[in-house]
Amino acid sequence: MSTPTLRQAPVHQHSRILGIGAYRPSVEVTNDDVCQWIDSSDEWIRQRTGIVTRHRAPADVDLIDMAEGAAQEAIAKAGIEAAQLGAVIVSTVTHPYATPSAAALLCDRLGATPAPAYDISAACAGYCYGVAQADALVRSGAAEYVLVVGVEKLSDFIDNSERSISFLLGDGAGAVIVGRSETPGIGPSVWGSDGSKWNTIGMTHSLLDVRDLSEEAERDGAGNAAAVLGTEAKIWPTLRQDGQSVFRWAVWEMAKVAKRALDAAGIEPADLAAFVPHQANMRIIDEMVKQLKLPESVVVARDIADAGNTSAASIPLAAHRLLLENPELSGKLALQIGFGAGLVFGAQVITLP
C-alpha cells in the first residue's frame, strides 16, 4: 500500500506592504498639561525627550475602536475587501482582557470572519514582530493578505504622578496590509529578546497581585482598605521603567540590530530613503542616526514630537505620517526597528507602500 502524499500550500517568493492606515485620538495632551501632575517643565521635556504633545483617547474610545479605524484605512489603500484577509494580527500590551483576543473582535468588526486572528505581546517591537509573521504567512501560502495592527491605549495603564515613563506615553493605532509581490518588499527580519532585563520596563503589579490586594482590602474591611492601598500605592497595574538602563540599551545595542537588518537585506545606508525607528525618545533616534551613519538624504521619522511614545503603534503611525508629508517616498526603501519591554527587538528593511 502506497503512502499518501500530503498536499501543501503553494509557496510565494515575495511579499510587501500594500497599504497603511492610522488612527490618532482626538485629545491632545501638552507638556504643560503633563506638568500639572509632575514637577517638570515644557522646556525640560522637550530637551530630554523631543516630545511636545501626545494624543490620548477619550473614555468612550477603546482599543478596538482605534484598531478598527486604522485597519479600515489600510484595507482601503491596499484595494482589497476585509473578507479577503487570511489572518488578523494585533500587536498590543494594553488590551484589558487576558482572553479573548483583541484580534478576534477586530476581525469580526471588520467583516473578516472566519480569518484566523491572534494578539502579539511584544510591546514596542510588536509591530515588527507582526510584519515578520505576516511576511512568513504570505510567502508560505498560508494567507493571501494579512492585516497587522499596532495599537495601544496606554493612558489606561499610566500613573500621571510618576515620572519614569507615564509622561512619555500616548495612544493610537497604525495598521498595514501585507500581501504577495512580484519583487522583494520585506527583507529578512532580525528579531530577538533579552529576558535578563525583564524588569527594566514593566507593570507595578501582576493580575495575581490585584486579586490578592483586593481580597486583602475586602477582608480587612473598609477601615483598613485605605491603609492597604496606601502601602501598595494603587492596586491597578501601571507602567514603570528604569529610564537610564533602557536608554543605554537602546542607544548601544539597537544600532547593532539595525545594522544586522541592513546586512541581511543586502542594503547599504545610502540605499535607504527613510528610517522609521520606534518613537521612544528623540535623543535615541538622533544617536541611532549617527551610529548608522545615515546620509542626509535619508528621511528620518520623528513622529514622537506630536504623538509621544505609542509602543506597538509607534512605527506604523510614524510611517503613515512620513508618507503623508513625503509621498515621493512611496515605493522606496525604509529601515524600521522596534525595541521595548521584555526586553525585545525586531527590525526589517521594507519597501514603503
XYZ file of C-alpha atoms in Angstrom:
353
model
C 0.000 0.000 0.000
C 1.438 3.349 -1.048
C 1.955 6.161 1.427
C -0.386 9.107 0.811
C 1.342 12.332 -0.230
C 0.368 15.471 1.631
C -0.673 18.479 -0.363
C 0.977 21.736 0.759
C 0.071 25.347 0.075
C 1.955 26.865 -2.872
C 4.947 28.937 -1.818
C 5.280 32.542 -2.975
C 8.697 34.084 -3.211
C 7.980 37.685 -2.241
C 5.708 39.843 -0.106
C 5.303 43.547 0.556
C 3.217 46.107 2.434
C 0.306 47.086 0.202
C -1.478 49.708 2.291
C -1.144 51.617 5.554
C -3.621 53.286 7.901
C -3.614 55.245 11.142
C -5.879 56.375 13.954
C -4.887 59.302 16.145
C -7.172 60.062 19.113
C -8.765 63.481 19.375
C -7.469 64.537 22.808
C -4.123 66.356 22.754
C -2.122 66.433 25.978
C 0.594 69.095 26.001
C 3.704 69.194 28.144
C 2.102 71.940 30.217
C -0.832 69.576 30.846
C 1.576 66.867 31.984
C 3.342 69.288 34.330
C 0.151 69.602 36.353
C 0.933 66.102 37.648
C 4.741 66.030 37.834
C 7.399 68.541 38.826
C 8.777 69.342 35.384
C 8.534 71.875 32.571
C 7.762 72.045 28.867
C 11.388 73.002 28.204
C 12.813 70.032 30.150
C 10.510 67.506 28.471
C 11.334 68.862 25.005
C 15.077 68.811 25.665
C 15.167 65.336 27.204
C 12.610 63.543 25.002
C 11.705 65.705 21.999
C 8.014 65.425 22.883
C 5.792 68.493 22.501
C 2.390 66.841 22.750
C 0.808 63.408 22.755
C -2.652 62.107 21.791
C -4.811 60.204 24.263
C -8.149 58.547 23.660
C -11.271 59.723 25.490
C -13.103 57.281 27.760
C -15.641 56.352 25.073
C -12.936 55.269 22.554
C -11.421 51.882 23.304
C -8.538 49.898 21.877
C -10.709 48.079 19.318
C -12.200 51.358 18.077
C -8.730 52.708 17.313
C -7.584 49.447 15.723
C -10.686 49.391 13.526
C -10.128 52.958 12.312
C -6.523 52.263 11.310
C -7.379 48.891 9.761
C -10.160 50.272 7.593
C -7.814 52.845 6.066
C -5.118 50.225 5.422
C -7.621 47.871 3.777
C -8.953 50.655 1.544
C -5.472 51.772 0.499
C -4.499 48.177 -0.311
C -7.512 47.964 -2.625
C -8.947 44.824 -1.058
C -12.021 43.816 0.936
C -11.897 42.739 4.589
C -13.351 39.376 3.573
C -10.137 38.668 1.644
C -7.968 38.768 4.764
C -6.252 35.477 5.500
C -5.157 36.491 9.011
C -5.506 39.333 11.503
C -2.611 40.082 13.873
C -2.902 42.680 16.630
C 0.209 43.829 18.481
C -0.682 45.387 21.830
C 0.096 45.333 25.543
C -2.987 47.302 26.593
C -5.911 45.058 25.667
C -7.708 44.924 29.032
C -8.586 41.226 28.730
C -6.170 38.317 29.042
C -8.600 36.452 26.795
C -10.325 36.510 24.341
C -8.002 38.333 21.973
C -8.427 41.845 20.627
C -7.730 40.431 17.164
C -10.770 38.144 17.175
C -13.120 41.016 17.998
C -11.447 43.296 15.448
C -11.731 40.575 12.820
C -15.488 40.363 13.403
C -15.943 44.139 13.380
C -14.170 44.412 10.047
C -16.187 41.636 8.445
C -13.161 39.356 8.096
C -14.599 36.339 9.951
C -13.562 33.464 9.851
C -9.956 34.559 9.288
C -7.544 33.361 11.997
C -6.881 36.150 14.490
C -4.443 36.482 17.360
C -2.617 39.010 19.542
C 1.114 39.582 19.988
C 2.544 40.862 23.272
C 5.926 42.251 22.266
C 5.487 45.856 23.405
C 7.307 48.393 21.235
C 8.715 45.657 18.968
C 5.255 44.153 18.462
C 4.595 45.748 15.092
C 7.890 44.473 13.644
C 7.084 41.031 15.075
C 3.708 41.207 13.336
C 5.276 42.169 9.990
C 7.741 39.271 10.331
C 4.874 36.831 10.856
C 2.728 38.336 8.097
C 5.645 38.060 5.681
C 6.041 34.379 6.564
C 2.295 33.672 6.307
C 2.038 35.244 2.859
C 5.179 33.691 1.397
C 4.331 30.245 2.808
C 0.931 30.346 1.121
C -0.964 30.268 4.433
C -2.638 33.617 3.669
C -3.037 35.854 0.643
C -3.426 39.046 2.668
C -2.582 39.678 6.327
C -3.647 42.630 8.455
C -1.094 43.753 11.054
C -2.213 46.325 13.617
C -0.119 48.020 16.288
C -2.493 49.620 18.784
C -2.231 50.923 22.328
C -4.407 52.719 24.832
C -1.526 53.332 27.200
C -3.476 56.019 29.058
C -5.410 53.186 30.732
C -2.181 51.941 32.318
C -0.336 55.051 33.470
C 0.019 56.884 36.759
C 0.199 60.559 35.877
C 2.018 61.363 39.116
C 5.101 59.208 38.347
C 7.862 60.453 36.060
C 9.743 57.399 34.783
C 7.523 56.738 31.757
C 3.915 57.978 32.032
C 4.610 61.499 30.713
C 6.088 59.974 27.542
C 3.092 57.908 26.560
C 0.295 58.413 24.068
C -2.494 56.374 22.465
C -3.127 55.442 18.853
C -3.172 52.756 16.186
C -1.356 52.013 12.953
C -2.108 49.196 10.512
C -0.744 47.651 7.336
C -1.825 45.023 4.827
C 0.875 42.559 3.791
C 0.326 40.646 0.562
C 2.091 38.946 -2.354
C 4.562 40.816 -4.530
C 6.431 40.232 -7.773
C 9.571 41.752 -6.237
C 11.073 41.655 -2.715
C 9.245 44.091 -0.429
C 10.136 42.861 3.062
C 13.706 41.977 3.937
C 14.743 39.278 6.427
C 13.592 40.031 9.959
C 16.246 40.415 12.636
C 14.454 39.888 15.929
C 15.101 38.593 19.404
C 14.882 39.148 23.143
C 16.928 39.601 26.313
C 14.922 38.346 29.279
C 17.801 39.117 31.647
C 16.458 42.698 31.525
C 12.847 41.599 32.075
C 12.319 44.012 34.974
C 13.649 47.066 33.154
C 10.205 48.015 31.796
C 7.040 46.584 33.303
C 3.974 46.861 35.473
C 3.697 47.792 39.137
C 1.518 44.737 39.853
C 0.580 41.434 38.255
C -3.045 40.364 37.924
C -2.433 37.988 40.826
C -1.288 40.954 42.914
C -4.505 42.764 42.019
C -6.534 39.778 43.151
C -4.628 39.370 46.418
C -4.630 43.069 47.285
C -8.337 43.369 46.526
C -9.111 40.345 48.677
C -6.960 41.734 51.497
C -8.723 45.084 51.378
C -12.120 43.384 51.379
C -11.138 41.007 54.177
C -9.775 43.744 56.429
C -12.844 45.913 55.984
C -13.332 49.449 54.805
C -11.296 50.888 57.676
C -8.076 49.173 56.632
C -8.665 49.157 52.888
C -7.244 52.661 52.602
C -4.141 51.575 54.520
C -3.643 48.614 52.166
C -3.970 50.887 49.159
C -1.647 53.440 50.732
C 1.026 50.828 51.347
C 0.813 49.341 47.879
C 0.234 52.661 46.102
C -2.583 51.870 43.675
C -3.871 48.367 43.080
C -4.390 48.984 39.370
C -1.204 47.995 37.468
C 0.603 50.888 35.816
C 3.771 51.128 33.765
C 7.252 51.872 35.110
C 10.752 51.817 33.615
C 14.396 52.166 34.552
C 14.922 55.005 32.119
C 18.716 55.157 32.185
C 19.118 51.410 31.619
C 16.634 51.451 28.751
C 18.328 54.473 27.172
C 21.767 52.871 27.282
C 20.482 49.559 25.903
C 18.569 51.259 23.090
C 21.439 53.517 22.075
C 24.245 50.946 22.126
C 22.532 47.665 21.281
C 19.763 48.607 18.869
C 22.084 50.277 16.357
C 23.784 46.880 16.088
C 20.411 45.220 15.390
C 19.636 47.842 12.746
C 22.989 47.193 11.055
C 22.255 43.449 11.044
C 18.915 44.109 9.345
C 20.643 46.160 6.661
C 23.248 43.448 6.127
C 20.588 40.705 5.970
C 18.725 42.679 3.284
C 21.921 43.411 1.329
C 21.301 47.128 1.686
C 23.702 49.977 2.437
C 22.653 53.031 4.487
C 22.923 55.159 1.330
C 20.340 52.900 -0.372
C 17.670 53.884 2.141
C 15.104 56.580 1.519
C 13.747 56.568 5.075
C 14.450 55.445 8.639
C 11.446 54.630 10.845
C 12.577 53.700 14.358
C 10.365 53.138 17.373
C 9.424 56.561 18.667
C 10.785 56.186 22.199
C 12.887 59.308 22.625
C 14.230 61.879 20.152
C 17.730 61.582 21.602
C 17.706 57.810 20.975
C 16.616 58.419 17.385
C 19.349 61.010 16.852
C 22.029 58.741 18.307
C 20.951 55.813 16.130
C 21.142 58.025 13.037
C 24.726 58.886 13.968
C 25.766 55.310 14.679
C 24.234 54.046 11.454
C 25.959 56.901 9.572
C 22.797 57.634 7.631
C 23.296 60.219 4.882
C 21.259 63.431 4.957
C 19.205 62.114 2.040
C 17.515 59.594 4.391
C 14.260 60.992 5.781
C 14.000 60.197 9.497
C 10.605 59.699 11.136
C 10.184 61.952 14.178
C 6.510 61.444 14.946
C 7.329 61.374 18.658
C 7.217 65.189 18.767
C 3.448 65.193 18.254
C 2.431 61.648 19.214
C 4.651 60.704 22.145
C 5.627 57.079 22.651
C 2.771 54.840 21.488
C 4.570 51.490 21.923
C 3.369 48.952 19.307
C 1.603 51.695 17.340
C 4.605 54.000 17.027
C 6.276 52.634 13.873
C 3.164 52.379 11.664
C 1.935 55.759 12.934
C 5.312 57.315 12.135
C 5.450 55.665 8.701
C 1.913 56.848 7.949
C 2.817 60.453 8.727
C 6.091 60.178 6.818
C 4.213 59.137 3.674
C 1.591 61.864 4.084
C 4.310 64.503 4.325
C 6.627 62.888 1.757
C 4.502 60.989 -0.796
C 7.529 60.634 -3.063
C 8.871 58.025 -0.595
C 6.242 55.507 -1.716
C 7.917 52.511 -3.339
C 11.294 53.297 -1.789
C 13.287 51.505 0.908
C 12.937 52.148 4.648
C 14.605 50.597 7.679
C 12.220 50.042 10.584
C 13.184 48.900 14.075
C 11.213 48.382 17.273
C 12.504 47.726 20.781
C 10.988 47.682 24.241
C 9.716 45.773 27.269
C 10.935 42.213 27.533
C 13.408 43.340 26.506
C 12.583 42.567 22.874
C 13.573 43.901 19.472
C 12.767 43.482 15.787
C 13.881 45.127 12.544
C 13.367 44.846 8.784
C 14.105 46.769 5.618
C 10.839 47.262 3.742
C 9.519 48.886 0.608
C 7.176 51.672 1.668
C 3.605 51.298 0.354
